[in-house]
Short mmCIF file of C-alpha atoms and ligand atoms in Angstrom, two decimals:
data_model
loop_
_atom_site.label_atom_id
_atom_site.label_comp_id
_atom_site.label_asym_id
_atom_site.label_seq_id
_atom_site.Cartn_x
_atom_site.Cartn_y
_atom_site.Cartn_z
CA UNK A 1 -22.67 -4.29 38.04
CA UNK A 2 -22.57 -2.37 41.09
CA UNK A 3 -24.65 -2.60 43.98
CA UNK A 4 -26.62 0.16 43.74
CA UNK A 5 -30.31 -1.07 41.65
CA UNK A 6 -32.86 1.89 40.47
CA UNK A 7 -36.14 0.74 39.83
CA UNK A 8 -37.48 3.26 37.27
CA UNK A 9 -40.19 0.75 35.66
CA UNK A 10 -42.85 1.68 38.02
CA UNK A 11 -45.12 1.99 34.95
CA UNK A 12 -45.20 -1.22 33.99
CA UNK A 13 -45.43 -2.46 37.31
CA UNK A 14 -45.19 -0.91 40.97
CA UNK A 15 -43.49 -2.60 44.40
CA UNK A 16 -46.97 -3.47 46.49
CA UNK A 17 -46.41 -0.92 49.33
CA UNK A 18 -46.74 -1.81 52.90
CA UNK A 19 -50.06 -0.58 53.41
CA UNK A 20 -51.64 -3.02 50.82
CA UNK A 21 -49.48 -6.08 51.94
CA UNK A 22 -50.75 -5.44 56.01
CA UNK A 23 -54.13 -5.58 54.35
CA UNK A 24 -53.80 -8.60 51.75
CA UNK A 25 -51.68 -10.96 54.32
CA UNK A 26 -55.13 -12.00 57.04
CA UNK A 27 -57.06 -13.26 53.60
CA UNK A 28 -54.89 -15.68 52.35
CA UNK A 29 -54.29 -17.56 55.42
CA UNK A 30 -57.17 -17.54 59.10
CA UNK A 31 -59.72 -15.15 56.87
CA UNK A 32 -59.78 -17.48 53.61
CA UNK A 33 -63.29 -18.55 53.53
CA UNK A 34 -65.40 -17.51 50.07
CA UNK A 35 -66.89 -14.64 50.22
CA UNK A 36 -69.94 -16.37 48.75
CA UNK A 37 -69.80 -18.74 51.39
CA UNK A 38 -73.53 -18.90 53.00
CA UNK A 39 -71.94 -19.61 56.87
CA UNK A 40 -70.91 -16.59 58.92
CA UNK A 41 -67.00 -17.58 58.41
CA UNK A 42 -67.48 -16.39 54.17
CA UNK A 43 -70.06 -13.38 54.89
CA UNK A 44 -67.06 -11.81 56.97
CA UNK A 45 -65.14 -11.85 54.34
CA UNK A 46 -67.86 -10.77 51.62
CA UNK A 47 -68.69 -8.13 54.07
CA UNK A 48 -64.90 -6.88 54.18
CA UNK A 49 -64.55 -7.18 50.79
CA UNK A 50 -68.11 -4.60 50.12
CA UNK A 51 -66.56 -2.52 52.08
CA UNK A 52 -63.18 -2.46 50.24
CA UNK A 53 -65.23 -1.46 47.24
CA UNK A 54 -66.69 1.23 48.83
CA UNK A 55 -63.72 2.96 49.81
CA UNK A 56 -62.34 2.15 46.07
CA UNK A 57 -65.42 4.07 44.55
CA UNK A 58 -64.78 6.80 47.53
CA UNK A 59 -61.30 7.73 45.50
CA UNK A 60 -62.70 7.72 41.87
CA UNK A 61 -66.04 9.06 43.19
CA UNK A 62 -68.09 6.75 41.90
CA UNK A 63 -70.83 4.72 43.94
CA UNK A 64 -70.21 0.98 44.99
CA UNK A 65 -72.56 -0.24 43.41
CA UNK A 66 -70.65 1.15 39.90
CA UNK A 67 -67.27 -1.13 41.00
CA UNK A 68 -66.55 -4.21 39.84
CA UNK A 69 -63.45 -6.31 40.54
CA UNK A 70 -61.61 -8.07 37.26
CA UNK A 71 -58.43 -9.71 36.77
CA UNK A 72 -56.87 -6.49 36.08
CA UNK A 73 -56.88 -3.86 33.37
CA UNK A 74 -56.72 -6.47 30.58
CA UNK A 75 -59.83 -8.07 31.46
CA UNK A 76 -61.77 -4.50 32.24
CA UNK A 77 -61.11 -3.36 29.01
CA UNK A 78 -62.38 -6.53 26.89
CA UNK A 79 -65.71 -6.50 29.52
CA UNK A 80 -65.85 -2.23 28.75
CA UNK A 81 -65.61 -3.50 24.75
CA UNK A 82 -67.40 -6.44 24.41
CA UNK A 83 -70.53 -5.39 26.49
CA UNK A 84 -70.85 -1.99 25.05
CA UNK A 85 -70.97 -3.02 21.82
CA UNK A 86 -72.83 -6.24 22.75
CA UNK A 87 -75.53 -3.99 24.74
CA UNK A 88 -76.26 -1.98 21.50
CA UNK A 89 -75.67 -4.22 18.76
CA UNK A 90 -79.34 -2.82 17.43
CA UNK A 91 -77.92 0.65 17.20
CA UNK A 92 -74.89 -0.39 14.80
CA UNK A 93 -71.13 -1.54 14.99
CA UNK A 94 -69.18 0.98 15.01
CA UNK A 95 -66.38 1.61 17.49
CA UNK A 96 -63.99 4.34 17.33
CA UNK A 97 -60.26 3.98 19.36
CA UNK A 98 -56.96 5.55 18.80
CA UNK A 99 -53.45 4.86 17.75
CA UNK A 100 -52.36 5.16 21.18
CA UNK A 101 -53.89 2.79 23.39
CA UNK A 102 -52.66 -0.17 25.01
CA UNK A 103 -53.00 -3.52 23.07
CA UNK A 104 -55.68 -4.59 25.63
CA UNK A 105 -57.54 -2.08 23.95
CA UNK A 106 -56.22 -1.99 20.53
CA UNK A 107 -55.96 -5.97 20.25
CA UNK A 108 -59.31 -6.43 21.26
CA UNK A 109 -60.77 -4.23 18.70
CA UNK A 110 -58.34 -5.38 16.01
CA UNK A 111 -60.30 -8.75 17.20
CA UNK A 112 -63.68 -6.94 16.91
CA UNK A 113 -63.18 -5.88 13.43
CA UNK A 114 -62.23 -9.13 12.41
CA UNK A 115 -65.52 -9.87 13.54
CA UNK A 116 -67.77 -7.65 11.70
CA UNK A 117 -67.55 -4.72 13.72
CA UNK A 118 -65.94 -1.20 11.65
CA UNK A 119 -63.51 0.41 13.94
CA UNK A 120 -62.10 3.82 13.22
CA UNK A 121 -58.28 4.11 15.01
CA UNK A 122 -58.05 8.21 15.68
CA UNK A 123 -54.40 9.05 14.50
CA UNK A 124 -52.06 10.76 17.08
CA UNK A 125 -50.18 13.96 16.09
CA UNK A 126 -46.17 14.17 17.21
CA UNK A 127 -46.71 14.32 20.93
CA UNK A 128 -48.91 11.38 20.69
CA UNK A 129 -52.04 13.42 21.44
CA UNK A 130 -55.60 13.26 19.93
CA UNK A 131 -58.06 15.97 18.72
CA UNK A 132 -61.19 16.42 19.28
CA UNK A 133 -61.86 17.88 16.25
CA UNK A 134 -60.56 14.03 14.69
CA UNK A 135 -63.15 12.74 17.08
CA UNK A 136 -66.37 14.93 16.03
CA UNK A 137 -65.42 14.06 12.44
CA UNK A 138 -65.01 10.88 12.80
CA UNK A 139 -68.42 10.40 14.41
CA UNK A 140 -71.28 8.21 12.34
CA UNK A 141 -74.44 7.50 13.29
CA UNK A 142 -73.80 3.68 13.96
CA UNK A 143 -71.35 5.12 16.43
CA UNK A 144 -72.18 2.96 19.81
CA UNK A 145 -68.49 3.32 21.78
CA UNK A 146 -66.07 5.67 22.06
CA UNK A 147 -62.83 4.29 23.73
CA UNK A 148 -59.58 6.14 24.69
CA UNK A 149 -57.38 6.02 27.59
CA UNK A 150 -56.68 8.80 30.00
CA UNK A 151 -53.26 8.61 30.26
CA UNK A 152 -50.71 6.48 27.62
CA UNK A 153 -48.18 4.19 29.10
CA UNK A 154 -45.46 4.50 26.83
CA UNK A 155 -44.75 7.90 25.84
CA UNK A 156 -47.64 9.37 29.38
CA UNK A 157 -49.10 11.86 27.35
CA UNK A 158 -52.74 12.81 29.35
CA UNK A 159 -56.19 12.81 26.95
CA UNK A 160 -58.60 15.47 27.27
CA UNK A 161 -61.28 12.35 28.53
CA UNK A 162 -64.13 15.00 30.02
CA UNK A 163 -63.69 17.42 26.61
CA UNK A 164 -63.61 13.94 24.77
CA UNK A 165 -66.20 11.96 26.41
CA UNK A 166 -68.65 15.04 25.81
CA UNK A 167 -68.52 14.79 22.36
CA UNK A 168 -69.02 11.06 22.39
CA UNK A 169 -72.18 11.87 24.38
CA UNK A 170 -73.53 14.25 22.03
CA UNK A 171 -73.59 11.97 19.44
CA UNK A 172 -75.57 9.17 21.72
CA UNK A 173 -72.33 7.04 22.34
CA UNK A 174 -71.04 5.35 25.31
CA UNK A 175 -68.00 6.77 26.60
CA UNK A 176 -64.59 4.25 27.91
CA UNK A 177 -61.51 5.27 29.43
CA UNK A 178 -58.71 2.85 30.07
CA UNK A 179 -57.24 4.55 33.29
CA UNK A 180 -54.78 1.99 34.34
CA UNK A 181 -51.79 4.30 34.32
CA UNK A 182 -54.26 7.53 35.74
CA UNK A 183 -55.08 5.95 38.33
CA UNK A 184 -53.51 6.48 41.68
CA UNK A 185 -51.12 9.29 39.69
CA UNK A 186 -52.97 11.72 38.91
CA UNK A 187 -56.69 13.07 40.10
CA UNK A 188 -59.37 10.23 39.09
CA UNK A 189 -63.37 11.31 39.36
CA UNK A 190 -65.99 9.25 37.37
CA UNK A 191 -68.14 12.23 38.21
CA UNK A 192 -66.47 14.78 36.77
CA UNK A 193 -64.99 13.33 33.37
CA UNK A 194 -68.35 12.19 33.13
CA UNK A 195 -67.09 8.69 32.04
CA UNK A 196 -69.83 5.18 31.25
CA UNK A 197 -66.94 2.61 31.87
CA UNK A 198 -63.89 3.10 33.39
CA UNK A 199 -60.82 0.66 33.95
CA UNK A 200 -58.41 0.51 36.46
CA UNK A 201 -55.43 -2.22 37.55
CA UNK A 202 -53.97 -2.54 41.00
CA UNK A 203 -50.51 -3.01 40.01
CA UNK A 204 -49.92 0.12 38.87
CA UNK A 205 -50.72 2.27 41.94
CA UNK A 206 -48.47 -0.02 44.50
CA UNK A 207 -51.50 -3.10 44.95
CA UNK A 208 -51.31 -7.12 44.08
CA UNK A 209 -51.16 -7.77 40.33
CA UNK A 210 -54.25 -9.89 38.54
CA UNK A 211 -56.40 -7.19 40.63
CA UNK A 212 -58.15 -4.76 39.38
CA UNK A 213 -61.73 -2.75 38.37
CA UNK A 214 -64.25 -1.93 36.11
CA UNK A 215 -66.18 1.22 37.01
CA UNK A 216 -69.99 0.83 34.77
CA UNK A 217 -72.31 4.08 35.34
CA UNK A 218 -75.19 3.07 37.26
CA UNK A 219 -78.19 2.40 35.24
CA UNK A 220 -75.72 1.36 32.06
CA UNK A 221 -76.49 -2.88 32.61
CA UNK A 222 -73.86 -3.79 30.79
CA UNK A 223 -73.39 -7.60 29.62
CA UNK A 224 -71.08 -10.05 31.56
CA UNK A 225 -67.92 -10.57 29.82
CA UNK A 226 -67.60 -13.86 32.01
CA UNK A 227 -70.46 -16.03 33.11
CA UNK A 228 -70.27 -18.46 35.72
CA UNK A 229 -71.06 -18.75 39.07
CA UNK A 230 -72.84 -15.44 38.82
CA UNK A 231 -70.59 -13.65 41.28
CA UNK A 232 -70.29 -9.19 41.60
CA UNK A 233 -73.75 -9.58 40.96
CA UNK A 234 -74.43 -11.43 37.70
CA UNK A 235 -72.14 -9.42 35.94
CA UNK A 236 -68.72 -10.57 36.49
CA UNK A 237 -68.68 -14.56 37.65
CA UNK A 238 -65.21 -16.50 39.02
CA UNK A 239 -64.99 -16.57 42.70
CA UNK A 240 -63.79 -13.28 44.08
CA UNK A 241 -59.78 -12.62 44.77
CA UNK A 242 -60.79 -11.05 48.67
CA UNK A 243 -56.76 -10.28 49.19
CA UNK A 244 -56.57 -8.41 45.94
CA UNK A 245 -59.77 -6.59 46.69
CA UNK A 246 -58.15 -5.76 50.07
CA UNK A 247 -54.98 -4.57 48.51
CA UNK A 248 -56.12 -2.76 45.81
CA UNK A 249 -58.55 -0.45 48.05
CA UNK A 250 -55.82 -0.57 51.06
CA UNK A 251 -53.28 0.32 47.69
CA UNK A 252 -55.39 3.20 46.19
CA UNK A 253 -56.65 5.19 49.51
CA UNK A 254 -53.03 5.35 49.81
CA UNK A 255 -52.09 6.93 46.08
CA UNK A 256 -54.91 9.02 47.11
CA UNK A 257 -54.52 10.82 50.32
CA UNK A 258 -50.16 11.30 48.95
CA UNK A 259 -51.69 12.60 45.69
CA UNK A 260 -49.97 15.92 46.25
CA UNK A 261 -47.28 15.59 47.32
CA UNK A 262 -46.17 12.70 45.29
CA UNK A 263 -46.82 13.86 42.22
CA UNK A 264 -45.18 17.11 43.28
CA UNK A 265 -41.53 14.86 44.19
CA UNK A 266 -41.98 12.62 41.21
CA UNK A 267 -42.95 14.94 38.53
CA UNK A 268 -39.75 17.13 40.12
CA UNK A 269 -37.44 14.02 39.83
CA UNK A 270 -38.59 13.63 36.27
CA UNK A 271 -38.25 17.01 35.38
CA UNK A 272 -34.37 16.92 36.42
CA UNK A 273 -33.99 13.64 34.15
CA UNK A 274 -35.38 15.47 31.39
CA UNK A 275 -33.13 18.28 31.56
CA UNK A 276 -30.21 16.24 32.45
CA UNK A 277 -30.92 13.46 29.43
CA UNK A 278 -31.64 16.36 26.47
CA UNK A 279 -28.19 17.09 27.60
CA UNK A 280 -26.81 14.28 25.66
CA UNK A 281 -26.38 14.83 22.30
CA UNK A 282 -28.37 13.17 20.39
CA UNK A 283 -31.64 12.27 22.92
CA UNK A 284 -35.03 13.80 22.51
CA UNK A 285 -38.11 13.34 24.71
CA UNK A 286 -40.81 12.01 23.53
CA UNK A 287 -44.99 12.85 24.15
CA UNK A 288 -46.44 15.77 25.27
CA UNK A 289 -43.82 18.11 27.20
CA UNK A 290 -47.14 19.36 29.05
CA UNK A 291 -49.91 16.84 29.53
CA UNK A 292 -48.12 14.25 31.11
CA UNK A 293 -48.05 11.96 33.79
CA UNK A 294 -46.32 12.78 36.64
CA UNK A 295 -43.60 9.67 36.41
CA UNK A 296 -42.98 8.53 32.77
CA UNK A 297 -39.35 10.27 30.95
CA UNK A 298 -39.82 9.15 27.54
CA UNK A 299 -36.65 9.19 25.00
CA UNK A 300 -34.99 8.44 21.72
CA UNK A 301 -31.32 8.05 20.90
CA UNK A 302 -30.29 8.54 17.43
CA UNK A 303 -29.02 5.86 16.09
CA UNK A 304 -29.59 3.70 18.73
CA UNK A 305 -31.14 0.02 19.31
CA UNK A 306 -33.11 0.00 22.66
CA UNK A 307 -32.85 -3.59 23.31
CA UNK A 308 -29.11 -3.42 24.39
CA UNK A 309 -29.46 0.13 25.91
CA UNK A 310 -32.31 -1.45 27.99
CA UNK A 311 -30.02 -4.21 29.22
CA UNK A 312 -26.22 -2.74 29.07
CA UNK A 313 -28.60 0.18 31.98
CA UNK A 314 -29.94 -3.43 33.34
CA UNK A 315 -25.94 -4.13 34.18
CA UNK A 316 -25.41 -1.01 35.95
CA UNK A 317 -28.60 -1.63 38.21
CA UNK A 318 -31.08 0.84 36.33
CA UNK A 319 -34.16 -1.10 35.44
CA UNK A 320 -36.13 0.76 32.55
CA UNK A 321 -37.93 -0.44 29.37
CA UNK A 322 -38.00 0.33 25.95
CA UNK A 323 -41.62 1.41 26.51
CA UNK A 324 -44.35 -0.27 26.63
CA UNK A 325 -43.72 -3.93 29.02
CA UNK A 326 -45.65 -5.67 26.28
CA UNK A 327 -44.33 -4.44 22.75
CA UNK A 328 -40.52 -4.43 24.53
CA UNK A 329 -39.83 -7.88 24.38
CA UNK A 330 -40.70 -8.38 20.68
CA UNK A 331 -38.01 -6.80 19.04
CA UNK A 332 -40.56 -4.68 16.91
CA UNK A 333 -40.30 -1.05 17.16
CA UNK A 334 -43.26 0.51 18.82
CA UNK A 335 -46.55 1.18 17.32
CA UNK A 336 -47.41 3.95 18.67
CA UNK A 337 -43.98 5.75 17.96
CA UNK A 338 -44.77 4.54 14.88
CA UNK A 339 -47.98 6.25 14.86
CA UNK A 340 -46.30 9.86 16.02
CA UNK A 341 -44.54 9.55 12.38
CA UNK A 342 -40.97 8.40 13.73
CA UNK A 343 -39.82 5.88 11.14
CA UNK A 344 -39.16 2.22 12.31
CA UNK A 345 -35.15 2.75 12.82
CA UNK A 346 -35.79 5.59 15.01
CA UNK A 347 -38.83 4.40 17.39
CA UNK A 348 -36.61 1.76 17.68
CA UNK A 349 -34.13 3.56 19.61
CA UNK A 350 -36.82 4.15 22.70
CA UNK A 351 -35.96 4.09 26.43
CA UNK A 352 -38.82 4.30 28.76
CA UNK A 353 -38.00 5.26 32.61
CA UNK A 354 -41.20 5.27 34.82
CA UNK A 355 -40.78 6.86 38.50
CA UNK A 356 -42.71 6.06 41.37
CA UNK A 357 -42.74 7.46 44.43
CA UNK A 358 -39.92 5.33 46.12
CA UNK A 359 -37.69 6.85 43.31
CA UNK A 360 -35.12 9.36 45.22
CA UNK A 361 -32.62 12.21 44.23
CA UNK A 362 -29.74 9.70 44.08
CA UNK A 363 -31.76 7.61 42.11
CA UNK A 364 -31.97 9.95 39.06
CA UNK A 365 -28.13 11.46 39.47
CA UNK A 366 -26.94 7.69 39.54
CA UNK A 367 -29.11 7.20 35.93
CA UNK A 368 -27.17 10.33 34.52
CA UNK A 369 -23.86 9.04 36.06
CA UNK A 370 -24.32 6.17 33.37
CA UNK A 371 -26.40 6.76 30.89
CA UNK A 372 -23.20 8.67 29.17
CA UNK A 373 -21.70 5.03 30.07
CA UNK A 374 -24.53 2.69 29.09
CA UNK A 375 -24.53 4.76 25.44
CA UNK A 376 -20.77 4.74 24.87
CA UNK A 377 -20.76 0.91 25.60
CA UNK A 378 -23.69 -0.05 22.74
CA UNK A 379 -22.38 1.94 20.13
CA UNK A 380 -18.73 0.50 21.27
CA UNK A 381 -20.29 -3.09 20.83
CA UNK A 382 -21.75 -1.39 16.92
CA UNK A 383 -25.31 -2.02 18.12
CA UNK A 384 -26.77 0.78 16.59
CA UNK A 385 -29.31 1.70 13.86
CA UNK A 386 -27.99 3.83 10.89
CA UNK A 387 -31.26 6.44 9.79
CA UNK A 388 -30.87 9.47 12.31
CA UNK A 389 -34.25 11.64 13.02
CA UNK A 390 -36.19 13.33 10.11
N1 PLP B 1 -53.70 -0.45 29.88
C1 PLP B 1 -52.40 -0.05 30.09
C2 PLP B 1 -52.54 1.73 30.26
C3 PLP B 1 -51.37 -0.67 30.75
O1 PLP B 1 -50.72 0.29 31.08
C4 PLP B 1 -51.93 -2.02 31.04
C5 PLP B 1 -50.61 -2.71 31.79
O2 PLP B 1 -49.32 -2.22 31.34
C6 PLP B 1 -53.24 -2.53 30.96
C7 PLP B 1 -53.72 -1.91 30.23
C8 PLP B 1 -53.06 -3.95 31.28
O3 PLP B 1 -53.65 -4.04 32.61
P1 PLP B 1 -53.29 -5.09 33.26
O4 PLP B 1 -51.57 -5.37 33.61
O5 PLP B 1 -53.56 -4.84 35.02
O6 PLP B 1 -53.68 -6.27 32.88
#
């Protein structure tokens, strides 16, 4: 292995940005008071945490009383789904989601099905896209919730949330979007989108892990997922993660302030990576070529399997992934690629690079130089599949 390290797995997690780290530090040490405490030591932290909420809300064009802190994207997604279903149980128990969702939504829907809810999983096409027509056709009188992600974590496809949300609302259903991969990377304006609930996660945009938020539109009065001490206005119990809130606010402000130039830079690197990669024999781009997150470049490599490919790149100091960080370790083909129509063998050859603001031209050059060597090494080891693309 050489000296060079290229971190190209920013969709899995990002490094904490300097502004977020600086903002968090005092709340680990001198300002450790519990924000719910009655004395001034806690009250100061509470006021800072509330100010952070205001700043986060501003970045999303939300009101500060519409932002609720959570332990991350997974909890925000779970809360949106269980909360919306519970709130509307007298109206019915039909939920619509898609085959493209992250497990935090997909597996929650499966669990809800096992408990008596009915769930429609909208199909996705070869680009991983969902059609508005399919949603329109799936709406029923008892549909209480539609949950569709804003951008896909494996293939980078961006979904037409505003249009999908309008369809759900025409049929009197609530609309939730998992915007974990979108926030901080593309413009996200809750008023413009019209959504009722939106999930975000700090570690995807330069904030700390284990910190996120759920936007809940004013007046929705979603029941809590976690009950206990009554923090977050009684809707999300658990001692407030003050350093997390401060870090998330700083990271989000930083990401939103630099959105234009960062998008331009990251997108240019991504496009160069895609162009170079597609020159390799047998390489194929996955996901929507147009409506795509700025940093995600995902591929299939004819005849190969991703575990040895990811490991071989890792030996060269290139950190990429097979797709979602969750399915990557399982040794199974990606459920999303299967839903896009790829066979299991082909889906096993997936490789995702997710670039961030810290990546450079030299990083892309290095990846493109190392890739043919890694492919050759993997093929030489005989770690390949038999079935080619269909
Ligand atoms: N939703 C999407 C689209 C994600 O990519 C992830 C993380 O990979 C999550 C939800 C879960 O977020 P967290 O890691 O904060 O629980």
